[in-house]
Structure formats: structure tokens, C-alpha cells
Amino acid sequence: MDQPTTPLSSVPSSWAERWLWGRYSRLVFWIALIGLVLDQASKLWLLYSFNLAQAGPVAVVPVLDIVLVWNRGISYGLFQQDGDFGRWILAIGTVAATIGLWIWSVRAETRFLALALALIVGGAIGNGIDRLAYGAVVDFVHFHVGTFSWYVFNLADVWIVAGVAGLLYDGIKSGPNKAAK
């Protein structure tokens, strides 16, 4: 029976090229690192230089406050974990998801897809560091209008949401049959 043929240029020549480093890996690395540094720098500044725990909520504009919230769960405060077991399960899940996203980025065929994955990786690592260092994620941005209050988040959450929006856009733009090809 005949086997399908593929051009040699599209077949990774080594295990490392297939799983560890790809066409856009340098871009993914640098974007994730920049996002991670910005996220961690903002949290460290608010915790230790500004001392947000002592200062209390700060009204920046009528619809935006800086507040300190320790999120022991995941996005939107889901799956709150009070004990170490839950914290470690969430940390292990973060590591597994980050590895999976990195492998996906190694195989990314477009710069846009790589960028979206890089944002998610940087955000996941930023929140993962918090979980390991403090037992919870440091959230501090609070949007509200009148009695409506949006959840409290951080820069890592912004990167993750932007990355997921990019993945959705890429999926829609690519069409429903791309995965079958």
C-alpha cells in the first residue's frame, strides 16, 4: 500500500525540532519573557515598594481601582483552593499547560499564532510563579461602573485573555477545515 509523501522541508529532522524549538520559538520566548517580567515587576512593586497591603485600595479613575486580592483559584476566582494540596494541583496543571502550549508554539505555522501562544505562556508562568511563591495569585486591577464590578485581575491575566482571543481569531480566520488538512 502506498504511503503518503510529504516534502522533506516540512518534516522535522530531529526530535528537538519537533518538540523543543521551531520556526517562531525565539519570538515566543522573548514575548513570553517580556510579559512575565512586566507582570512580576508590577506585582513586586505593588507588594513591596508601594506596599498595597498597607495602603489599601487606590482609586485611579472613577471606574478603576488598584486593590490587593489573593486569588487562590483560577480565572474569575473559580476553583478556590485553601490547602496546599489544591495549590500544588493548580501549580502542576499550570506547568503541564505551559509545556503543552510551548509544544504547540514550536509547531505554529504563523507568526500570529505564535504570538497568541506566547502571551498565554508568559501569563501562565507569571501566575504560576505567584502560586508557588505566595500560595495564591496576586490580583490588583479592579474595573467597576456604578454597582457593576468586574473581577480583579493582573497583567498575566491580560496576556492570557489577549492570547486566547488571538487563538479564537486565528481559528475563525483559518476556517473549520484547517485541522483536517
Backbone as JSON Lines, residues from 0, in Angstrom:
{"i":0,"aa":"M","n":[0.85,-1.17,0.0],"ca":[0.0,0.0,0.0],"c":[0.89,1.24,0.0]}
{"i":1,"aa":"D","n":[0.55,2.2,-0.8],"ca":[1.35,3.42,-0.9],"c":[1.18,4.28,0.34]}
{"i":2,"aa":"Q","n":[2.3,4.81,0.81],"ca":[2.3,5.76,1.92],"c":[2.25,7.17,1.36]}
{"i":3,"aa":"P","n":[1.53,8.08,2.01],"ca":[1.52,9.47,1.54],"c":[2.92,10.06,1.68]}
{"i":4,"aa":"T","n":[3.26,10.88,0.74],"ca":[4.57,11.51,0.79],"c":[4.42,12.97,1.21]}
{"i":5,"aa":"T","n":[5.46,13.46,1.87],"ca":[5.49,14.86,2.27],"c":[6.83,15.43,1.85]}
{"i":6,"aa":"P","n":[6.86,16.71,1.54],"ca":[8.14,17.31,1.18],"c":[9.1,17.22,2.37]}
{"i":7,"aa":"L","n":[10.37,16.96,2.07],"ca":[11.36,16.84,3.13],"c":[11.48,18.12,3.96]}
{"i":8,"aa":"S","n":[11.23,19.26,3.37],"ca":[11.36,20.51,4.11],"c":[10.31,20.66,5.2]}
{"i":9,"aa":"S","n":[9.19,19.93,5.11],"ca":[8.15,20.05,6.12],"c":[8.29,19.0,7.23]}
{"i":10,"aa":"V","n":[9.23,18.08,7.1],"ca":[9.42,17.04,8.1],"c":[10.56,17.45,9.03]}
{"i":11,"aa":"P","n":[10.29,17.56,10.35],"ca":[11.35,17.91,11.27],"c":[12.48,16.88,11.21]}
{"i":12,"aa":"S","n":[13.72,17.36,11.22],"ca":[14.85,16.46,11.08],"c":[15.3,15.87,12.4]}
{"i":13,"aa":"S","n":[14.83,16.41,13.51],"ca":[15.25,15.86,14.79],"c":[14.13,15.98,15.81]}
{"i":14,"aa":"W","n":[14.31,15.23,16.89],"ca":[13.36,15.26,17.98],"c":[13.24,16.67,18.54]}
{"i":15,"aa":"A","n":[14.36,17.37,18.69],"ca":[14.35,18.73,19.25],"c":[13.55,19.69,18.38]}
{"i":16,"aa":"E","n":[13.67,19.57,17.07],"ca":[12.91,20.45,16.18],"c":[11.42,20.17,16.25]}
{"i":17,"aa":"R","n":[11.06,18.96,16.57],"ca":[9.64,18.61,16.63],"c":[9.01,19.01,17.96]}
{"i":18,"aa":"W","n":[9.77,18.95,19.06],"ca":[9.2,19.15,20.38],"c":[9.71,20.38,21.13]}
{"i":19,"aa":"L","n":[10.91,20.85,20.83],"ca":[11.52,21.88,21.67],"c":[11.71,23.25,21.03]}
{"i":20,"aa":"W","n":[12.04,23.3,19.76],"ca":[12.38,24.57,19.13],"c":[11.89,24.57,17.71]}
{"i":21,"aa":"G","n":[11.18,25.62,17.34],"ca":[10.63,25.7,16.0],"c":[10.89,27.04,15.36]}
{"i":22,"aa":"R","n":[10.2,27.26,14.29],"ca":[10.39,28.46,13.46],"c":[10.2,29.76,14.24]}
{"i":23,"aa":"Y","n":[9.21,29.8,15.13],"ca":[8.89,31.02,15.86],"c":[9.25,30.93,17.35]}
{"i":24,"aa":"S","n":[10.04,29.95,17.73],"ca":[10.35,29.77,19.15],"c":[11.08,30.96,19.76]}
{"i":25,"aa":"R","n":[11.95,31.59,19.02],"ca":[12.65,32.77,19.55],"c":[11.64,33.87,19.85]}
{"i":26,"aa":"L","n":[10.7,34.12,18.95],"ca":[9.65,35.11,19.16],"c":[8.82,34.75,20.4]}
{"i":27,"aa":"V","n":[8.4,33.5,20.49],"ca":[7.59,33.05,21.63],"c":[8.36,33.25,22.93]}
{"i":28,"aa":"F","n":[9.61,32.87,22.94],"ca":[10.43,33.02,24.14],"c":[10.5,34.47,24.59]}
{"i":29,"aa":"W","n":[10.83,35.39,23.67],"ca":[11.01,36.79,24.04],"c":[9.71,37.47,24.43]}
{"i":30,"aa":"I","n":[8.64,37.19,23.72],"ca":[7.34,37.79,24.07],"c":[6.88,37.26,25.43]}
{"i":31,"aa":"A","n":[7.01,35.95,25.64],"ca":[6.63,35.37,26.94],"c":[7.48,35.97,28.06]}
{"i":32,"aa":"L","n":[8.77,36.11,27.82],"ca":[9.67,36.66,28.84],"c":[9.32,38.12,29.16]}
{"i":33,"aa":"I","n":[9.07,38.92,28.14],"ca":[8.7,40.33,28.36],"c":[7.39,40.41,29.15]}
{"i":34,"aa":"G","n":[6.4,39.61,28.77],"ca":[5.13,39.59,29.5],"c":[5.33,39.16,30.95]}
{"i":35,"aa":"L","n":[6.15,38.14,31.15],"ca":[6.44,37.64,32.5],"c":[7.12,38.72,33.34]}
{"i":36,"aa":"V","n":[8.12,39.38,32.79],"ca":[8.84,40.42,33.53],"c":[7.92,41.58,33.88]}
{"i":37,"aa":"L","n":[7.1,42.04,32.94],"ca":[6.16,43.13,33.23],"c":[5.17,42.73,34.32]}
{"i":38,"aa":"D","n":[4.65,41.52,34.24],"ca":[3.71,41.03,35.24],"c":[4.36,40.97,36.61]}
{"i":39,"aa":"Q","n":[5.49,40.31,36.7],"ca":[6.14,40.15,38.0],"c":[6.63,41.48,38.56]}
{"i":40,"aa":"A","n":[7.13,42.37,37.71],"ca":[7.6,43.67,38.18],"c":[6.44,44.48,38.76]}
{"i":41,"aa":"S","n":[5.28,44.45,38.1],"ca":[4.13,45.2,38.62],"c":[3.69,44.64,39.97]}
{"i":42,"aa":"K","n":[3.67,43.33,40.11],"ca":[3.26,42.71,41.38],"c":[4.26,43.01,42.48]}
{"i":43,"aa":"L","n":[5.54,42.86,42.19],"ca":[6.57,43.13,43.21],"c":[6.54,44.59,43.64]}
{"i":44,"aa":"W","n":[6.37,45.49,42.69],"ca":[6.31,46.91,43.04],"c":[5.11,47.19,43.94]}
{"i":45,"aa":"L","n":[3.94,46.67,43.55],"ca":[2.75,46.94,44.35],"c":[2.81,46.3,45.73]}
{"i":46,"aa":"L","n":[3.42,45.13,45.83],"ca":[3.51,44.45,47.13],"c":[4.57,45.06,48.04]}
{"i":47,"aa":"Y","n":[5.73,45.35,47.49],"ca":[6.87,45.69,48.36],"c":[7.3,47.16,48.31]}
{"i":48,"aa":"S","n":[7.19,47.83,47.2],"ca":[7.56,49.24,47.14],"c":[6.39,50.14,47.5]}
{"i":49,"aa":"F","n":[5.27,49.91,46.84],"ca":[4.07,50.7,47.12],"c":[3.4,50.24,48.41]}
{"i":50,"aa":"N","n":[3.59,48.97,48.76],"ca":[3.01,48.35,49.94],"c":[1.48,48.44,49.92]}
{"i":51,"aa":"L","n":[0.91,47.86,48.88],"ca":[-0.53,47.93,48.66],"c":[-1.33,47.33,49.82]}
{"i":52,"aa":"A","n":[-0.78,46.33,50.49],"ca":[-1.49,45.73,51.62],"c":[-1.73,46.77,52.72]}
{"i":53,"aa":"Q","n":[-0.76,47.63,52.95],"ca":[-0.89,48.68,53.97],"c":[-1.66,49.88,53.42]}
{"i":54,"aa":"A","n":[-1.4,50.24,52.18],"ca":[-2.01,51.44,51.59],"c":[-3.51,51.28,51.39]}
{"i":55,"aa":"G","n":[-3.94,50.06,51.11],"ca":[-5.36,49.83,50.85],"c":[-5.72,50.22,49.43]}
{"i":56,"aa":"P","n":[-7.0,50.11,49.09],"ca":[-7.43,50.42,47.72],"c":[-7.09,51.85,47.32]}
{"i":57,"aa":"V","n":[-6.71,51.99,46.04],"ca":[-6.35,53.29,45.49],"c":[-7.24,53.53,44.27]}
{"i":58,"aa":"A","n":[-8.02,54.6,44.31],"ca":[-8.85,54.97,43.17],"c":[-7.97,55.68,42.15]}
{"i":59,"aa":"V","n":[-7.84,55.09,40.96],"ca":[-7.02,55.67,39.9],"c":[-7.86,56.62,39.06]}
{"i":60,"aa":"V","n":[-8.99,56.15,38.61],"ca":[-10.01,56.93,37.91],"c":[-11.35,56.43,38.43]}
{"i":61,"aa":"P","n":[-12.46,57.11,38.13],"ca":[-13.75,56.7,38.71],"c":[-14.14,55.24,38.45]}
{"i":62,"aa":"V","n":[-13.61,54.62,37.42],"ca":[-14.0,53.24,37.1],"c":[-12.87,52.23,37.33]}
{"i":63,"aa":"L","n":[-11.74,52.67,37.89],"ca":[-10.58,51.79,38.05],"c":[-9.92,52.02,39.4]}
{"i":64,"aa":"D","n":[-9.79,50.94,40.15],"ca":[-9.08,50.97,41.43],"c":[-7.94,49.97,41.4]}
{"i":65,"aa":"I","n":[-6.94,50.24,42.21],"ca":[-5.89,49.27,42.46],"c":[-6.16,48.72,43.86]}
{"i":66,"aa":"V","n":[-6.4,47.43,43.95],"ca":[-6.71,46.76,45.22],"c":[-5.87,45.49,45.3]}
{"i":67,"aa":"L","n":[-5.71,44.95,46.47],"ca":[-4.96,43.71,46.62],"c":[-5.93,42.57,46.89]}
{"i":68,"aa":"V","n":[-5.91,41.58,46.01],"ca":[-6.73,40.38,46.17],"c":[-5.82,39.18,45.97]}
{"i":69,"aa":"W","n":[-5.88,38.24,46.9],"ca":[-5.12,36.99,46.77],"c":[-6.06,35.94,46.2]}
{"i":70,"aa":"N","n":[-5.84,35.57,44.95],"ca":[-6.7,34.6,44.26],"c":[-6.12,33.21,44.43]}
{"i":71,"aa":"R","n":[-6.79,32.39,45.19],"ca":[-6.33,31.02,45.44],"c":[-6.95,30.02,44.47]}
{"i":72,"aa":"G","n":[-7.58,30.55,43.43],"ca":[-8.19,29.69,42.42],"c":[-7.59,29.98,41.06]}
{"i":73,"aa":"I","n":[-8.43,29.85,40.04],"ca":[-8.0,30.15,38.68],"c":[-8.8,31.36,38.21]}
{"i":74,"aa":"S","n":[-8.85,31.58,36.92],"ca":[-9.54,32.75,36.36],"c":[-10.92,32.94,36.96]}
{"i":75,"aa":"Y","n":[-11.27,34.21,37.18],"ca":[-12.55,34.62,37.73],"c":[-12.78,34.05,39.13]}
{"i":76,"aa":"G","n":[-11.7,33.61,39.81],"ca":[-11.82,33.09,41.16],"c":[-12.42,31.69,41.23]}
{"i":77,"aa":"L","n":[-12.49,31.0,40.12],"ca":[-13.03,29.64,40.11],"c":[-12.08,28.67,40.81]}
{"i":78,"aa":"F","n":[-12.63,27.61,41.37],"ca":[-11.87,26.52,41.99],"c":[-10.93,27.01,43.09]}
{"i":79,"aa":"Q","n":[-11.45,27.82,44.0],"ca":[-10.64,28.32,45.11],"c":[-10.07,27.16,45.92]}
{"i":80,"aa":"Q","n":[-8.79,27.27,46.25],"ca":[-8.07,26.23,46.99],"c":[-7.49,26.83,48.27]}
{"i":81,"aa":"D","n":[-7.93,26.32,49.41],"ca":[-7.43,26.84,50.67],"c":[-6.24,26.05,51.19]}
{"i":82,"aa":"G","n":[-6.07,24.82,50.74],"ca":[-4.99,23.99,51.25],"c":[-3.84,23.85,50.27]}
{"i":83,"aa":"D","n":[-2.75,23.29,50.78],"ca":[-1.56,23.08,49.96],"c":[-1.8,22.08,48.84]}
{"i":84,"aa":"F","n":[-2.63,21.06,49.09],"ca":[-2.86,20.05,48.05],"c":[-3.46,20.69,46.8]}
{"i":85,"aa":"G","n":[-4.5,21.49,46.98],"ca":[-5.13,22.16,45.84],"c":[-4.18,23.12,45.16]}
{"i":86,"aa":"R","n":[-3.4,23.83,45.95],"ca":[-2.42,24.77,45.4],"c":[-1.43,24.04,44.5]}
{"i":87,"aa":"W","n":[-0.95,22.89,44.94],"ca":[0.03,22.13,44.15],"c":[-0.61,21.52,42.91]}
{"i":88,"aa":"I","n":[-1.85,21.11,43.02],"ca":[-2.56,20.59,41.83],"c":[-2.67,21.68,40.78]}
{"i":89,"aa":"L","n":[-3.05,22.9,41.21],"ca":[-3.14,24.02,40.27],"c":[-1.76,24.35,39.7]}
{"i":90,"aa":"A","n":[-0.72,24.29,40.51],"ca":[0.64,24.58,40.04],"c":[1.09,23.54,39.02]}
{"i":91,"aa":"I","n":[0.82,22.27,39.29],"ca":[1.18,21.21,38.35],"c":[0.39,21.36,37.05]}
{"i":92,"aa":"G","n":[-0.89,21.71,37.16],"ca":[-1.7,21.96,35.97],"c":[-1.15,23.1,35.14]}
{"i":93,"aa":"T","n":[-0.66,24.14,35.81],"ca":[-0.06,25.28,35.11],"c":[1.19,24.85,34.36]}
{"i":94,"aa":"V","n":[2.03,24.05,35.0],"ca":[3.26,23.56,34.35],"c":[2.9,22.71,33.13]}
{"i":95,"aa":"A","n":[1.95,21.79,33.3],"ca":[1.55,20.92,32.19],"c":[0.97,21.74,31.03]}
{"i":96,"aa":"A","n":[0.12,22.71,31.34],"ca":[-0.47,23.54,30.29],"c":[0.6,24.36,29.58]}
{"i":97,"aa":"T","n":[1.55,24.88,30.34],"ca":[2.63,25.68,29.74],"c":[3.48,24.84,28.81]}
{"i":98,"aa":"I","n":[3.8,23.63,29.21],"ca":[4.57,22.73,28.34],"c":[3.78,22.43,27.07]}
{"i":99,"aa":"G","n":[2.51,22.13,27.22],"ca":[1.67,21.87,26.05],"c":[1.59,23.06,25.11]}
{"i":100,"aa":"L","n":[1.45,24.25,25.67],"ca":[1.4,25.46,24.84],"c":[2.73,25.72,24.15]}
{"i":101,"aa":"W","n":[3.84,25.45,24.84],"ca":[5.16,25.62,24.21],"c":[5.29,24.67,23.01]}
{"i":102,"aa":"I","n":[4.91,23.41,23.19],"ca":[4.99,22.43,22.1],"c":[4.12,22.88,20.93]}
{"i":103,"aa":"W","n":[2.95,23.37,21.23],"ca":[2.06,23.89,20.19],"c":[2.75,25.05,19.47]}
{"i":104,"aa":"S","n":[3.4,25.93,20.22],"ca":[4.08,27.07,19.6],"c":[5.24,26.64,18.72]}
{"i":105,"aa":"V","n":[5.91,25.56,19.08],"ca":[7.0,25.03,18.26],"c":[6.48,24.66,16.88]}
{"i":106,"aa":"R","n":[5.25,24.2,16.84],"ca":[4.64,23.76,15.58],"c":[3.83,24.85,14.9]}
{"i":107,"aa":"A","n":[3.8,26.04,15.48],"ca":[3.0,27.14,14.9],"c":[3.44,27.44,13.48]}
{"i":108,"aa":"E","n":[2.47,27.62,12.62],"ca":[2.76,27.9,11.21],"c":[2.71,29.38,10.87]}
{"i":109,"aa":"T","n":[2.16,30.2,11.79],"ca":[2.09,31.64,11.53],"c":[2.65,32.41,12.72]}
{"i":110,"aa":"R","n":[3.12,33.59,12.44],"ca":[3.64,34.47,13.49],"c":[2.51,34.87,14.44]}
{"i":111,"aa":"F","n":[1.31,35.09,13.91],"ca":[0.18,35.49,14.73],"c":[-0.16,34.42,15.76]}
{"i":112,"aa":"L","n":[-0.22,33.16,15.33],"ca":[-0.49,32.06,16.24],"c":[0.61,31.97,17.3]}
{"i":113,"aa":"A","n":[1.85,32.11,16.88],"ca":[2.97,32.06,17.83],"c":[2.85,33.18,18.86]}
{"i":114,"aa":"L","n":[2.47,34.37,18.43],"ca":[2.31,35.5,19.34],"c":[1.2,35.22,20.35]}
{"i":115,"aa":"A","n":[0.07,34.72,19.9],"ca":[-1.03,34.4,20.8],"c":[-0.6,33.37,21.85]}
{"i":116,"aa":"L","n":[0.11,32.35,21.42],"ca":[0.59,31.32,22.35],"c":[1.62,31.9,23.31]}
{"i":117,"aa":"A","n":[2.48,32.79,22.83],"ca":[3.5,33.42,23.68],"c":[2.84,34.22,24.81]}
{"i":118,"aa":"L","n":[1.78,34.95,24.49],"ca":[1.09,35.73,25.52],"c":[0.52,34.81,26.61]}
{"i":119,"aa":"I","n":[-0.06,33.7,26.2],"ca":[-0.63,32.76,27.18],"c":[0.48,32.14,28.03]}
{"i":120,"aa":"V","n":[1.58,31.75,27.38],"ca":[2.7,31.15,28.11],"c":[3.26,32.13,29.14]}
{"i":121,"aa":"G","n":[3.5,33.38,28.74],"ca":[4.03,34.38,29.67],"c":[3.09,34.61,30.84]}
{"i":122,"aa":"G","n":[1.79,34.71,30.55],"ca":[0.81,34.9,31.62],"c":[0.71,33.71,32.55]}
{"i":123,"aa":"A","n":[0.73,32.52,31.99],"ca":[0.64,31.31,32.81],"c":[1.84,31.19,33.73]}
{"i":124,"aa":"I","n":[3.01,31.47,33.21],"ca":[4.22,31.39,34.05],"c":[4.16,32.46,35.15]}
{"i":125,"aa":"G","n":[3.73,33.67,34.8],"ca":[3.62,34.72,35.8],"c":[2.7,34.35,36.95]}
{"i":126,"aa":"N","n":[1.52,33.84,36.63],"ca":[0.6,33.43,37.68],"c":[1.09,32.18,38.4]}
{"i":127,"aa":"G","n":[1.79,31.3,37.69],"ca":[2.36,30.12,38.32],"c":[3.43,30.47,39.35]}
{"i":128,"aa":"I","n":[4.25,31.45,39.04],"ca":[5.26,31.91,40.0],"c":[4.59,32.42,41.26]}
{"i":129,"aa":"D","n":[3.52,33.2,41.12],"ca":[2.79,33.69,42.29],"c":[2.29,32.54,43.14]}
{"i":130,"aa":"R","n":[1.7,31.56,42.48],"ca":[1.12,30.43,43.2],"c":[2.2,29.7,44.01]}
{"i":131,"aa":"L","n":[3.37,29.53,43.42],"ca":[4.45,28.85,44.12],"c":[5.06,29.73,45.22]}
{"i":132,"aa":"A","n":[5.22,31.02,44.95],"ca":[5.87,31.91,45.91],"c":[4.95,32.3,47.07]}
{"i":133,"aa":"Y","n":[3.68,32.55,46.79],"ca":[2.78,33.1,47.81],"c":[1.63,32.16,48.18]}
{"i":134,"aa":"G","n":[1.43,31.1,47.41],"ca":[0.29,30.23,47.65],"c":[-0.98,30.73,47.01]}
{"i":135,"aa":"A","n":[-0.9,31.87,46.32],"ca":[-2.05,32.47,45.65],"c":[-1.54,33.44,44.6]}
{"i":136,"aa":"V","n":[-2.41,33.8,43.67],"ca":[-2.05,34.74,42.61],"c":[-2.38,36.15,43.07]}
{"i":137,"aa":"V","n":[-1.45,37.07,42.83],"ca":[-1.64,38.48,43.19],"c":[-2.46,39.16,42.1]}
{"i":138,"aa":"D","n":[-3.68,39.57,42.46],"ca":[-4.53,40.32,41.54],"c":[-4.69,41.73,42.1]}
{"i":139,"aa":"F","n":[-4.8,42.72,41.2],"ca":[-4.83,44.09,41.72],"c":[-5.61,45.1,40.88]}
{"i":140,"aa":"V","n":[-6.0,44.8,39.67],"ca":[-6.74,45.76,38.83],"c":[-8.23,45.48,38.97]}
{"i":141,"aa":"H","n":[-8.99,46.51,39.36],"ca":[-10.42,46.35,39.57],"c":[-11.2,47.4,38.77]}
{"i":142,"aa":"F","n":[-11.9,46.94,37.75],"ca":[-12.8,47.81,36.98],"c":[-14.2,47.74,37.58]}
{"i":143,"aa":"H","n":[-14.88,48.86,37.63],"ca":[-16.24,48.9,38.13],"c":[-16.95,50.13,37.55]}
{"i":144,"aa":"V","n":[-18.24,49.98,37.34],"ca":[-19.07,51.08,36.86],"c":[-20.36,51.04,37.67]}
{"i":145,"aa":"G","n":[-20.6,52.07,38.45],"ca":[-21.78,52.07,39.3],"c":[-21.74,50.89,40.24]}
{"i":146,"aa":"T","n":[-22.81,50.09,40.22],"ca":[-22.85,48.9,41.08],"c":[-22.25,47.67,40.4]}
{"i":147,"aa":"F","n":[-21.93,47.79,39.11],"ca":[-21.32,46.68,38.38],"c":[-19.83,46.61,38.72]}
{"i":148,"aa":"S","n":[-19.4,45.44,39.11],"ca":[-17.99,45.24,39.46],"c":[-17.43,44.07,38.67]}
{"i":149,"aa":"W","n":[-16.39,44.36,37.88],"ca":[-15.71,43.32,37.13],"c":[-14.74,42.64,38.08]}
{"i":150,"aa":"Y","n":[-14.32,41.45,37.78],"ca":[-13.41,40.74,38.67],"c":[-12.06,41.46,38.75]}
{"i":151,"aa":"V","n":[-11.28,41.15,39.76],"ca":[-9.97,41.76,39.96],"c":[-8.94,40.88,39.25]}
{"i":152,"aa":"F","n":[-8.03,41.5,38.5],"ca":[-7.09,40.74,37.69],"c":[-5.71,41.38,37.73]}
{"i":153,"aa":"N","n":[-4.77,40.8,37.0],"ca":[-3.4,41.3,36.93],"c":[-2.93,41.3,35.47]}
{"i":154,"aa":"L","n":[-1.69,41.7,35.23],"ca":[-1.2,41.75,33.85],"c":[-1.1,40.37,33.22]}
{"i":155,"aa":"A","n":[-0.76,39.35,34.01],"ca":[-0.71,37.99,33.46],"c":[-2.07,37.59,32.92]}
{"i":156,"aa":"D","n":[-3.12,37.96,33.62],"ca":[-4.48,37.66,33.14],"c":[-4.77,38.38,31.83]}
{"i":157,"aa":"V","n":[-4.28,39.61,31.7],"ca":[-4.47,40.36,30.46],"c":[-3.79,39.62,29.31]}
{"i":158,"aa":"W","n":[-2.55,39.15,29.55],"ca":[-1.82,38.42,28.49],"c":[-2.58,37.15,28.11]}
{"i":159,"aa":"I","n":[-3.09,36.43,29.11],"ca":[-3.8,35.18,28.83],"c":[-5.07,35.45,28.03]}
{"i":160,"aa":"V","n":[-5.85,36.44,28.43],"ca":[-7.09,36.76,27.72],"c":[-6.78,37.22,26.29]}
{"i":161,"aa":"A","n":[-5.76,38.06,26.13],"ca":[-5.39,38.51,24.78],"c":[-4.92,37.33,23.93]}
{"i":162,"aa":"G","n":[-4.16,36.42,24.53],"ca":[-3.7,35.24,23.8],"c":[-4.84,34.33,23.39]}
{"i":163,"aa":"V","n":[-5.78,34.11,24.29],"ca":[-6.95,33.27,23.97],"c":[-7.78,33.94,22.88]}
{"i":164,"aa":"A","n":[-7.96,35.26,22.95],"ca":[-8.68,35.97,21.89],"c":[-7.95,35.79,20.55]}
{"i":165,"aa":"G","n":[-6.62,35.83,20.58],"ca":[-5.83,35.59,19.37],"c":[-6.03,34.18,18.83]}
{"i":166,"aa":"L","n":[-6.08,33.2,19.72],"ca":[-6.33,31.82,19.28],"c":[-7.71,31.68,18.65]}
{"i":167,"aa":"L","n":[-8.69,32.31,19.26],"ca":[-10.04,32.26,18.69],"c":[-10.09,32.92,17.32]}
{"i":168,"aa":"Y","n":[-9.46,34.09,17.21],"ca":[-9.42,34.78,15.92],"c":[-8.7,33.92,14.88]}
{"i":169,"aa":"D","n":[-7.57,33.34,15.27],"ca":[-6.82,32.5,14.34],"c":[-7.64,31.3,13.89]}
{"i":170,"aa":"G","n":[-8.37,30.72,14.82],"ca":[-9.22,29.57,14.48],"c":[-10.33,29.94,13.53]}
{"i":171,"aa":"I","n":[-10.94,31.1,13.74],"ca":[-12.02,31.56,12.86],"c":[-11.46,31.93,11.49]}
{"i":172,"aa":"K","n":[-10.34,32.65,11.5],"ca":[-9.71,33.11,10.25],"c":[-9.24,31.91,9.41]}
{"i":173,"aa":"S","n":[-8.74,30.9,10.07],"ca":[-8.21,29.72,9.36],"c":[-9.3,28.86,8.77]}
{"i":174,"aa":"G","n":[-10.47,28.91,9.33],"ca":[-11.59,28.14,8.82],"c":[-11.74,26.81,9.53]}
{"i":175,"aa":"P","n":[-12.9,26.21,9.39],"ca":[-13.21,24.98,10.13],"c":[-12.44,23.75,9.63]}
{"i":176,"aa":"N","n":[-11.94,23.76,8.42],"ca":[-11.3,22.57,7.88],"c":[-9.78,22.56,8.02]}
{"i":177,"aa":"K","n":[-9.2,23.58,8.64],"ca":[-7.74,23.64,8.73],"c":[-7.17,22.44,9.48]}
{"i":178,"aa":"A","n":[-7.8,22.05,10.57],"ca":[-7.28,20.93,11.36],"c":[-7.33,19.62,10.59]}
{"i":179,"aa":"A","n":[-8.26,19.49,9.68],"ca":[-8.37,18.25,8.88],"c":[-7.33,18.14,7.8]}
{"i":180,"aa":"K","n":[-6.69,19.24,7.46],"ca":[-5.73,19.23,6.34],"c":[-4.38,18.7,6.78]}
